[in-house]
Amino acid sequence: MSDPQPSHKKQRVKDLVRMAIFLGIGFFFIYWFLLKLDPEQKTAIWNSFREANYWWVALAMGCCLLSHFVRALRWRLLFQSMNLSPTVNHTFGSVVIAYMGNLAFPRAGEVMRCATLRTSEGIPIEKSLGTVVTERIIDLLAFGIIVLIGLVVMLGKAKDWLYDTLSEKFNHLPNMAMIIGALVVLALLAFVLYKLLWKRLLRFKPFAKVDELVRGMVVGVKSVFHMGRKNSLLFVLYSVAIYLLYILGGLIIFHAFGETSWLGLRAAFVVYLFGTVGMTFSQGGIGVYPALVMMGLTDIYGISTAVGTACGWMLWGSQQAAVIAVGAAYMIYFSMRKKRRERE
C-alpha cells in the first residue's frame, strides 16, 4: 500500500509556491506603483485618506457583508436540493471564513468553508464541494455574461476610453456591426467544427480535458434548474443581487471622497469590472485590484491619481477588513461550538 504522505507534502509545496507567486505579483505592483510616485503625490494620497468620510466606508463594509449573506442564502438552495438544510448562520459564517482563507492561500477558502460546515452541521465534505463547484461554474459564466453586457452597452467615457486605447494600437477599428457579424461567423464555424471533428479530437488528452470541463459546467448549470421552479427563481434572483451589491459597494465608496462623489452607477460598474480582473492576478487582489481601479478612475473619468489610488485601496481594504473581522469572529464561534460539543 502506497504512503499518501509524500503526495500530501508535494501538494503543500505546490500550494506554498502558488501563494508565493500570487503574493509576489501583488507586492510587485505595489512597489512598481510607489516607485512612480513623487513625494507630493504620496502626500496627496495620504491626505485623501485623512479627509475621507469613513461613515461611507463603514456602509460599504456592510454592503460587502450583505453580499456574502445573500451568497450564503443562495448556497443553502443547493443543499436543499439534496434534502439538507444547514442554518443560515452557519452557511454565512462558512462563506465569510472562505473569503478570509482565500486571502492566505489560493482556493483554500473553499475547502475551509466545507470543513466548517462539516463540523457545525455534519454535512460530508464531498457533498459541500459539489455545491461549491456548481457555484463557481455559475459565477464564472455569470461574470462572462456581465463582461459581454459591459462591452456591448458600455456608453459614455468608458466606451470612448476603450476605443481610444485600442485605436493607439490599431490603425483601423471595425464598427460594432462588423464585430457582431464576426462573432456570429466564428460561433457558426466553431459549431460546425465541433460536429465534424470533435469526436476525433477527443483522442488527444488536452481536448478530452476540455470536453470533461465543459460537460461538468453544463451539469452544474443544469442542476440549478432541478431545484424546483421557486428555488430556481430564487437562485437567479440571489445571483443578480450579489453582483448588484458588488457594484453598489463601489458606488458607496465614491461618496467617501469629494472628488469622486459625482460618479454614478455606470462608473461603479466599470470599477467593478476592473477590480474583478485584478482579483484574478494576485492573491486576494492585493496591489493589482487597487491599481486597476485607480487606472479606471483616472484614465476614464479624469480623477486625480491621489484620489483614484486612495479610492482603489479604500474599496479593496474595506472589503478585506469586513471579511477578516467577521471571519475571525466566526472562527472563534465555530471553535467554541466544537469544544462544547466534544464535552457533551
CSV table of C-alpha atoms in Angstrom, one decimal:
chain,number,residue,atom,x,y,z
A,1,MET,CA,0.0,0.0,0.0
A,2,SER,CA,1.5,3.4,-1.0
A,3,ASP,CA,2.1,6.0,1.6
A,4,PRO,CA,-0.1,9.1,1.0
A,5,GLN,CA,2.3,11.3,3.0
A,6,PRO,CA,4.7,12.3,0.1
A,7,SER,CA,1.8,13.2,-2.1
A,8,HIS,CA,0.3,15.4,0.7
A,9,LYS,CA,3.7,17.1,1.2
A,10,LYS,CA,4.0,17.7,-2.6
A,11,GLN,CA,0.6,19.3,-2.7
A,12,ARG,CA,1.5,21.6,0.2
A,13,VAL,CA,4.7,22.6,-1.6
A,14,LYS,CA,2.6,23.4,-4.7
A,15,ASP,CA,0.2,25.5,-2.6
A,16,LEU,CA,3.1,27.4,-1.0
A,17,VAL,CA,4.7,28.1,-4.4
A,18,ARG,CA,1.4,29.2,-5.8
A,19,MET,CA,0.8,31.5,-2.9
A,20,ALA,CA,4.3,33.0,-3.2
A,21,ILE,CA,3.8,33.7,-6.9
A,22,PHE,CA,0.4,35.4,-6.4
A,23,LEU,CA,1.6,37.4,-3.4
A,24,GLY,CA,4.8,38.3,-5.3
A,25,ILE,CA,2.7,39.7,-8.2
A,26,GLY,CA,0.7,41.8,-5.7
A,27,PHE,CA,3.7,43.2,-3.9
A,28,PHE,CA,5.4,43.9,-7.2
A,29,PHE,CA,2.5,46.0,-8.3
A,30,ILE,CA,2.6,47.9,-5.0
A,31,TYR,CA,6.4,48.5,-5.3
A,32,TRP,CA,6.1,49.4,-9.0
A,33,PHE,CA,3.3,51.9,-8.4
A,34,LEU,CA,5.0,53.5,-5.3
A,35,LEU,CA,8.2,53.9,-7.4
A,36,LYS,CA,6.3,56.0,-9.9
A,37,LEU,CA,5.0,58.4,-7.2
A,38,ASP,CA,6.9,61.6,-6.3
A,39,PRO,CA,6.8,62.9,-2.6
A,40,GLU,CA,4.0,65.3,-3.4
A,41,GLN,CA,1.7,62.6,-4.8
A,42,LYS,CA,2.4,60.4,-1.8
A,43,THR,CA,1.4,63.3,0.5
A,44,ALA,CA,-1.7,63.9,-1.6
A,45,ILE,CA,-2.7,60.2,-1.3
A,46,TRP,CA,-2.2,60.3,2.5
A,47,ASN,CA,-4.3,63.5,2.7
A,48,SER,CA,-7.1,61.8,0.7
A,49,PHE,CA,-7.2,59.0,3.2
A,50,ARG,CA,-7.3,61.5,6.1
A,51,GLU,CA,-10.1,63.6,4.6
A,52,ALA,CA,-12.3,60.6,3.5
A,53,ASN,CA,-15.7,60.2,5.1
A,54,TYR,CA,-15.4,56.9,6.9
A,55,TRP,CA,-19.2,56.6,7.5
A,56,TRP,CA,-19.5,55.8,3.8
A,57,VAL,CA,-16.6,53.3,4.2
A,58,ALA,CA,-18.5,51.6,7.1
A,59,LEU,CA,-21.6,51.5,4.8
A,60,ALA,CA,-19.5,49.9,2.1
A,61,MET,CA,-18.3,47.2,4.5
A,62,GLY,CA,-21.9,46.5,5.4
A,63,CYS,CA,-22.7,46.2,1.7
A,64,CYS,CA,-19.9,43.7,1.3
A,65,LEU,CA,-21.1,41.6,4.2
A,66,LEU,CA,-24.7,41.7,2.8
A,67,SER,CA,-23.5,40.3,-0.5
A,68,HIS,CA,-21.8,37.4,1.4
A,69,PHE,CA,-25.1,36.9,3.3
A,70,VAL,CA,-27.0,36.7,0.1
A,71,ARG,CA,-24.4,34.2,-1.2
A,72,ALA,CA,-25.0,32.1,1.8
A,73,LEU,CA,-28.7,32.1,1.2
A,74,ARG,CA,-28.0,31.1,-2.4
A,75,TRP,CA,-25.7,28.3,-1.3
A,76,ARG,CA,-28.4,26.9,1.0
A,77,LEU,CA,-30.6,26.3,-2.0
A,78,LEU,CA,-28.1,23.9,-3.5
A,79,PHE,CA,-28.1,21.9,-0.2
A,80,GLN,CA,-31.9,21.9,-0.1
A,81,SER,CA,-31.9,20.1,-3.5
A,82,MET,CA,-30.1,17.3,-1.7
A,83,ASN,CA,-32.6,17.4,1.3
A,84,LEU,CA,-30.1,19.1,3.5
A,85,SER,CA,-30.9,22.2,5.5
A,86,PRO,CA,-27.9,23.9,7.1
A,87,THR,CA,-28.7,27.0,9.1
A,88,VAL,CA,-28.3,30.5,7.6
A,89,ASN,CA,-26.0,31.4,10.5
A,90,HIS,CA,-23.6,28.5,9.7
A,91,THR,CA,-23.6,28.9,6.0
A,92,PHE,CA,-23.0,32.7,6.3
A,93,GLY,CA,-20.1,32.0,8.7
A,94,SER,CA,-18.6,29.4,6.4
A,95,VAL,CA,-18.8,31.8,3.4
A,96,VAL,CA,-17.1,34.6,5.3
A,97,ILE,CA,-14.4,32.2,6.5
A,98,ALA,CA,-13.9,31.1,2.9
A,99,TYR,CA,-13.2,34.6,1.8
A,100,MET,CA,-10.8,35.1,4.7
A,101,GLY,CA,-9.0,31.8,3.8
A,102,ASN,CA,-8.6,32.8,0.2
A,103,LEU,CA,-6.5,35.8,1.4
A,104,ALA,CA,-3.9,33.4,2.7
A,105,PHE,CA,-3.9,30.5,0.1
A,106,PRO,CA,-5.5,30.3,-3.4
A,107,ARG,CA,-8.8,28.4,-3.1
A,108,ALA,CA,-8.0,27.3,0.5
A,109,GLY,CA,-11.2,29.1,1.5
A,110,GLU,CA,-13.4,26.7,-0.5
A,111,VAL,CA,-12.0,23.7,1.5
A,112,MET,CA,-12.3,25.7,4.7
A,113,ARG,CA,-16.0,26.5,4.3
A,114,CYS,CA,-16.8,22.9,3.5
A,115,ALA,CA,-14.8,21.7,6.6
A,116,THR,CA,-16.6,24.3,8.7
A,117,LEU,CA,-20.0,23.2,7.6
A,118,ARG,CA,-19.0,19.6,8.3
A,119,THR,CA,-18.1,20.3,11.9
A,120,SER,CA,-21.1,22.6,12.5
A,121,GLU,CA,-23.8,20.7,10.5
A,122,GLY,CA,-22.3,17.3,9.9
A,123,ILE,CA,-22.6,17.7,6.1
A,124,PRO,CA,-19.9,15.5,4.3
A,125,ILE,CA,-17.2,17.5,2.6
A,126,GLU,CA,-17.7,15.8,-0.7
A,127,LYS,CA,-21.3,17.0,-0.8
A,128,SER,CA,-20.3,20.5,0.1
A,129,LEU,CA,-17.5,20.5,-2.5
A,130,GLY,CA,-20.0,19.5,-5.2
A,131,THR,CA,-22.1,22.6,-4.4
A,132,VAL,CA,-19.1,24.8,-4.3
A,133,VAL,CA,-18.0,23.6,-7.8
A,134,THR,CA,-21.5,24.3,-9.1
A,135,GLU,CA,-21.4,27.8,-7.6
A,136,ARG,CA,-18.0,28.6,-9.1
A,137,ILE,CA,-19.1,27.4,-12.5
A,138,ILE,CA,-22.2,29.6,-12.4
A,139,ASP,CA,-20.2,32.5,-11.1
A,140,LEU,CA,-17.7,32.1,-14.0
A,141,LEU,CA,-20.5,32.1,-16.5
A,142,ALA,CA,-22.3,35.0,-14.9
A,143,PHE,CA,-19.2,37.1,-14.9
A,144,GLY,CA,-18.6,36.3,-18.6
A,145,ILE,CA,-22.1,37.4,-19.3
A,146,ILE,CA,-21.6,40.6,-17.3
A,147,VAL,CA,-18.4,41.4,-19.2
A,148,LEU,CA,-20.2,40.9,-22.5
A,149,ILE,CA,-23.0,43.1,-21.4
A,150,GLY,CA,-20.5,45.7,-20.3
A,151,LEU,CA,-18.7,45.7,-23.7
A,152,VAL,CA,-22.0,45.9,-25.6
A,153,VAL,CA,-23.9,48.5,-23.6
A,154,MET,CA,-21.0,50.5,-22.1
A,155,LEU,CA,-21.6,54.1,-23.1
A,156,GLY,CA,-20.0,57.5,-22.5
A,157,LYS,CA,-16.5,58.0,-21.2
A,158,ALA,CA,-15.7,54.3,-20.6
A,159,LYS,CA,-16.6,53.4,-24.2
A,160,ASP,CA,-14.6,56.4,-25.5
A,161,TRP,CA,-11.6,55.4,-23.4
A,162,LEU,CA,-11.7,51.8,-24.6
A,163,TYR,CA,-12.0,52.9,-28.2
A,164,ASP,CA,-9.2,55.4,-27.9
A,165,THR,CA,-6.9,52.9,-26.1
A,166,LEU,CA,-7.4,50.3,-28.9
A,167,SER,CA,-7.0,53.0,-31.6
A,168,GLU,CA,-3.5,53.6,-30.3
A,169,LYS,CA,-2.6,50.0,-31.1
A,170,PHE,CA,-4.6,49.5,-34.3
A,171,ASN,CA,-4.8,51.9,-37.2
A,172,HIS,CA,-8.4,50.9,-38.1
A,173,LEU,CA,-11.1,49.5,-35.8
A,174,PRO,CA,-14.2,47.7,-37.1
A,175,ASN,CA,-17.6,49.1,-36.1
A,176,MET,CA,-19.9,47.3,-33.8
A,177,ALA,CA,-21.9,45.7,-36.6
A,178,MET,CA,-18.7,44.1,-38.1
A,179,ILE,CA,-17.7,42.9,-34.6
A,180,ILE,CA,-21.1,41.2,-34.0
A,181,GLY,CA,-21.1,39.7,-37.5
A,182,ALA,CA,-17.6,38.3,-37.0
A,183,LEU,CA,-18.7,36.8,-33.6
A,184,VAL,CA,-21.7,35.1,-35.3
A,185,VAL,CA,-19.5,33.7,-38.1
A,186,LEU,CA,-16.9,32.4,-35.5
A,187,ALA,CA,-19.7,30.8,-33.5
A,188,LEU,CA,-21.2,29.1,-36.5
A,189,LEU,CA,-17.7,27.9,-37.6
A,190,ALA,CA,-17.0,26.6,-34.1
A,191,PHE,CA,-20.3,24.7,-34.1
A,192,VAL,CA,-19.6,23.1,-37.5
A,193,LEU,CA,-16.1,22.1,-36.4
A,194,TYR,CA,-17.5,20.7,-33.2
A,195,LYS,CA,-19.9,18.5,-35.1
A,196,LEU,CA,-17.4,17.3,-37.7
A,197,LEU,CA,-14.1,17.0,-35.8
A,198,TRP,CA,-14.7,16.9,-32.0
A,199,LYS,CA,-15.0,13.1,-31.6
A,200,ARG,CA,-11.7,12.7,-33.4
A,201,LEU,CA,-10.1,15.4,-31.3
A,202,LEU,CA,-11.2,13.7,-28.1
A,203,ARG,CA,-8.5,11.1,-28.7
A,204,PHE,CA,-6.0,13.7,-27.6
A,205,LYS,CA,-5.7,14.3,-23.8
A,206,PRO,CA,-5.9,18.2,-23.8
A,207,PHE,CA,-9.2,18.1,-25.8
A,208,ALA,CA,-10.6,15.4,-23.6
A,209,LYS,CA,-9.9,17.5,-20.5
A,210,VAL,CA,-11.6,20.5,-22.2
A,211,ASP,CA,-14.6,18.3,-23.1
A,212,GLU,CA,-14.8,17.0,-19.5
A,213,LEU,CA,-14.7,20.5,-18.1
A,214,VAL,CA,-17.4,21.8,-20.4
A,215,ARG,CA,-19.6,18.9,-19.7
A,216,GLY,CA,-19.1,19.5,-15.9
A,217,MET,CA,-20.1,23.1,-16.4
A,218,VAL,CA,-23.2,22.1,-18.2
A,219,VAL,CA,-24.2,19.6,-15.5
A,220,GLY,CA,-23.5,22.2,-12.8
A,221,VAL,CA,-25.7,24.8,-14.5
A,222,LYS,CA,-28.5,22.3,-15.2
A,223,SER,CA,-28.6,21.3,-11.5
A,224,VAL,CA,-29.8,24.8,-10.7
A,225,PHE,CA,-33.0,24.2,-12.7
A,226,HIS,CA,-33.6,20.8,-10.9
A,227,MET,CA,-34.3,22.6,-7.6
A,228,GLY,CA,-37.9,23.3,-8.4
A,229,ARG,CA,-39.4,26.5,-10.0
A,230,LYS,CA,-39.4,28.5,-6.8
A,231,ASN,CA,-35.8,27.7,-5.7
A,232,SER,CA,-34.5,28.1,-9.3
A,233,LEU,CA,-36.0,31.6,-9.5
A,234,LEU,CA,-34.6,32.4,-6.0
A,235,PHE,CA,-31.2,31.2,-7.1
A,236,VAL,CA,-31.2,33.6,-10.1
A,237,LEU,CA,-32.5,36.5,-8.0
A,238,TYR,CA,-29.9,35.9,-5.4
A,239,SER,CA,-27.2,35.8,-8.1
A,240,VAL,CA,-28.3,39.1,-9.5
A,241,ALA,CA,-28.5,40.6,-6.0
A,242,ILE,CA,-24.9,39.5,-5.3
A,243,TYR,CA,-23.5,41.3,-8.3
A,244,LEU,CA,-25.6,44.4,-7.8
A,245,LEU,CA,-24.3,44.6,-4.2
A,246,TYR,CA,-20.7,44.3,-5.5
A,247,ILE,CA,-21.3,47.3,-7.8
A,248,LEU,CA,-23.2,49.2,-5.1
A,249,GLY,CA,-20.1,48.9,-2.9
A,250,GLY,CA,-18.1,50.9,-5.4
A,251,LEU,CA,-20.8,53.5,-5.7
A,252,ILE,CA,-20.8,53.9,-1.9
A,253,ILE,CA,-17.1,54.3,-1.7
A,254,PHE,CA,-17.2,57.1,-4.3
A,255,HIS,CA,-19.1,59.2,-1.8
A,256,ALA,CA,-16.3,58.9,0.8
A,257,PHE,CA,-14.2,61.3,-1.4
A,258,GLY,CA,-15.3,64.7,-2.6
A,259,GLU,CA,-13.7,64.3,-6.0
A,260,THR,CA,-15.5,61.0,-6.8
A,261,SER,CA,-18.9,61.8,-5.2
A,262,TRP,CA,-20.3,62.8,-8.5
A,263,LEU,CA,-19.6,59.4,-10.1
A,264,GLY,CA,-22.7,57.3,-10.7
A,265,LEU,CA,-23.7,53.6,-11.2
A,266,ARG,CA,-22.1,53.4,-14.6
A,267,ALA,CA,-18.7,54.3,-13.2
A,268,ALA,CA,-19.3,51.8,-10.3
A,269,PHE,CA,-19.9,49.1,-12.9
A,270,VAL,CA,-16.7,49.9,-14.8
A,271,VAL,CA,-14.8,49.9,-11.5
A,272,TYR,CA,-16.3,46.5,-10.6
A,273,LEU,CA,-15.1,45.1,-13.9
A,274,PHE,CA,-11.6,46.5,-13.4
A,275,GLY,CA,-11.4,45.3,-9.8
A,276,THR,CA,-12.6,41.8,-10.6
A,277,VAL,CA,-9.9,41.4,-13.2
A,278,GLY,CA,-7.4,42.5,-10.6
A,279,MET,CA,-8.6,39.8,-8.2
A,280,THR,CA,-7.5,37.1,-10.6
A,281,PHE,CA,-3.9,38.3,-11.0
A,282,SER,CA,-2.7,38.4,-7.3
A,283,GLN,CA,-3.5,36.8,-4.0
A,284,GLY,CA,-6.8,38.3,-2.8
A,285,GLY,CA,-6.3,41.1,-5.4
A,286,ILE,CA,-3.5,42.8,-3.3
A,287,GLY,CA,-1.8,45.5,-5.2
A,288,VAL,CA,-3.4,44.8,-8.6
A,289,TYR,CA,-7.1,45.4,-7.6
A,290,PRO,CA,-6.4,49.0,-6.3
A,291,ALA,CA,-4.1,49.7,-9.2
A,292,LEU,CA,-6.7,48.8,-11.8
A,293,VAL,CA,-9.4,50.7,-10.0
A,294,MET,CA,-7.2,53.7,-9.9
A,295,MET,CA,-6.4,53.4,-13.6
A,296,GLY,CA,-10.1,53.2,-14.5
A,297,LEU,CA,-10.9,56.3,-12.4
A,298,THR,CA,-8.0,58.4,-13.6
A,299,ASP,CA,-7.9,57.4,-17.3
A,300,ILE,CA,-11.7,57.2,-17.9
A,301,TYR,CA,-13.2,59.7,-15.5
A,302,GLY,CA,-10.3,62.2,-15.0
A,303,ILE,CA,-10.0,61.6,-11.2
A,304,SER,CA,-6.6,62.6,-9.8
A,305,THR,CA,-4.0,59.9,-9.2
A,306,ALA,CA,-4.0,60.6,-5.5
A,307,VAL,CA,-7.8,60.2,-5.0
A,308,GLY,CA,-8.0,57.4,-7.5
A,309,THR,CA,-5.4,55.5,-5.6
A,310,ALA,CA,-7.0,56.2,-2.2
A,311,CYS,CA,-10.4,55.2,-3.6
A,312,GLY,CA,-9.0,51.9,-5.0
A,313,TRP,CA,-7.3,51.0,-1.8
A,314,MET,CA,-10.3,52.0,0.3
A,315,LEU,CA,-12.6,49.9,-1.8
A,316,TRP,CA,-10.3,46.8,-1.6
A,317,GLY,CA,-9.4,47.4,2.0
A,318,SER,CA,-12.9,47.9,3.3
A,319,GLN,CA,-13.9,44.5,1.8
A,320,GLN,CA,-11.0,42.7,3.3
A,321,ALA,CA,-11.4,44.4,6.7
A,322,ALA,CA,-15.0,43.4,6.9
A,323,VAL,CA,-14.2,39.8,5.9
A,324,ILE,CA,-11.3,39.5,8.4
A,325,ALA,CA,-13.2,41.0,11.3
A,326,VAL,CA,-16.4,38.9,10.8
A,327,GLY,CA,-14.4,35.8,9.7
A,328,ALA,CA,-12.2,35.8,12.8
A,329,ALA,CA,-15.3,36.2,15.0
A,330,TYR,CA,-16.9,33.2,13.3
A,331,MET,CA,-13.7,31.1,13.6
A,332,ILE,CA,-13.9,31.7,17.4
A,333,TYR,CA,-17.6,30.9,17.4
A,334,PHE,CA,-17.1,27.6,15.5
A,335,SER,CA,-14.2,26.6,17.7
A,336,MET,CA,-16.1,27.2,20.9
A,337,ARG,CA,-19.1,25.3,19.5
A,338,LYS,CA,-16.9,22.4,18.6
A,339,LYS,CA,-15.3,22.2,22.0
A,340,ARG,CA,-18.8,22.4,23.6
A,341,ARG,CA,-20.0,19.5,21.5
A,342,GLU,CA,-16.9,17.5,22.4
A,343,ARG,CA,-17.5,18.0,26.1
A,344,GLU,CA,-21.1,16.8,25.7
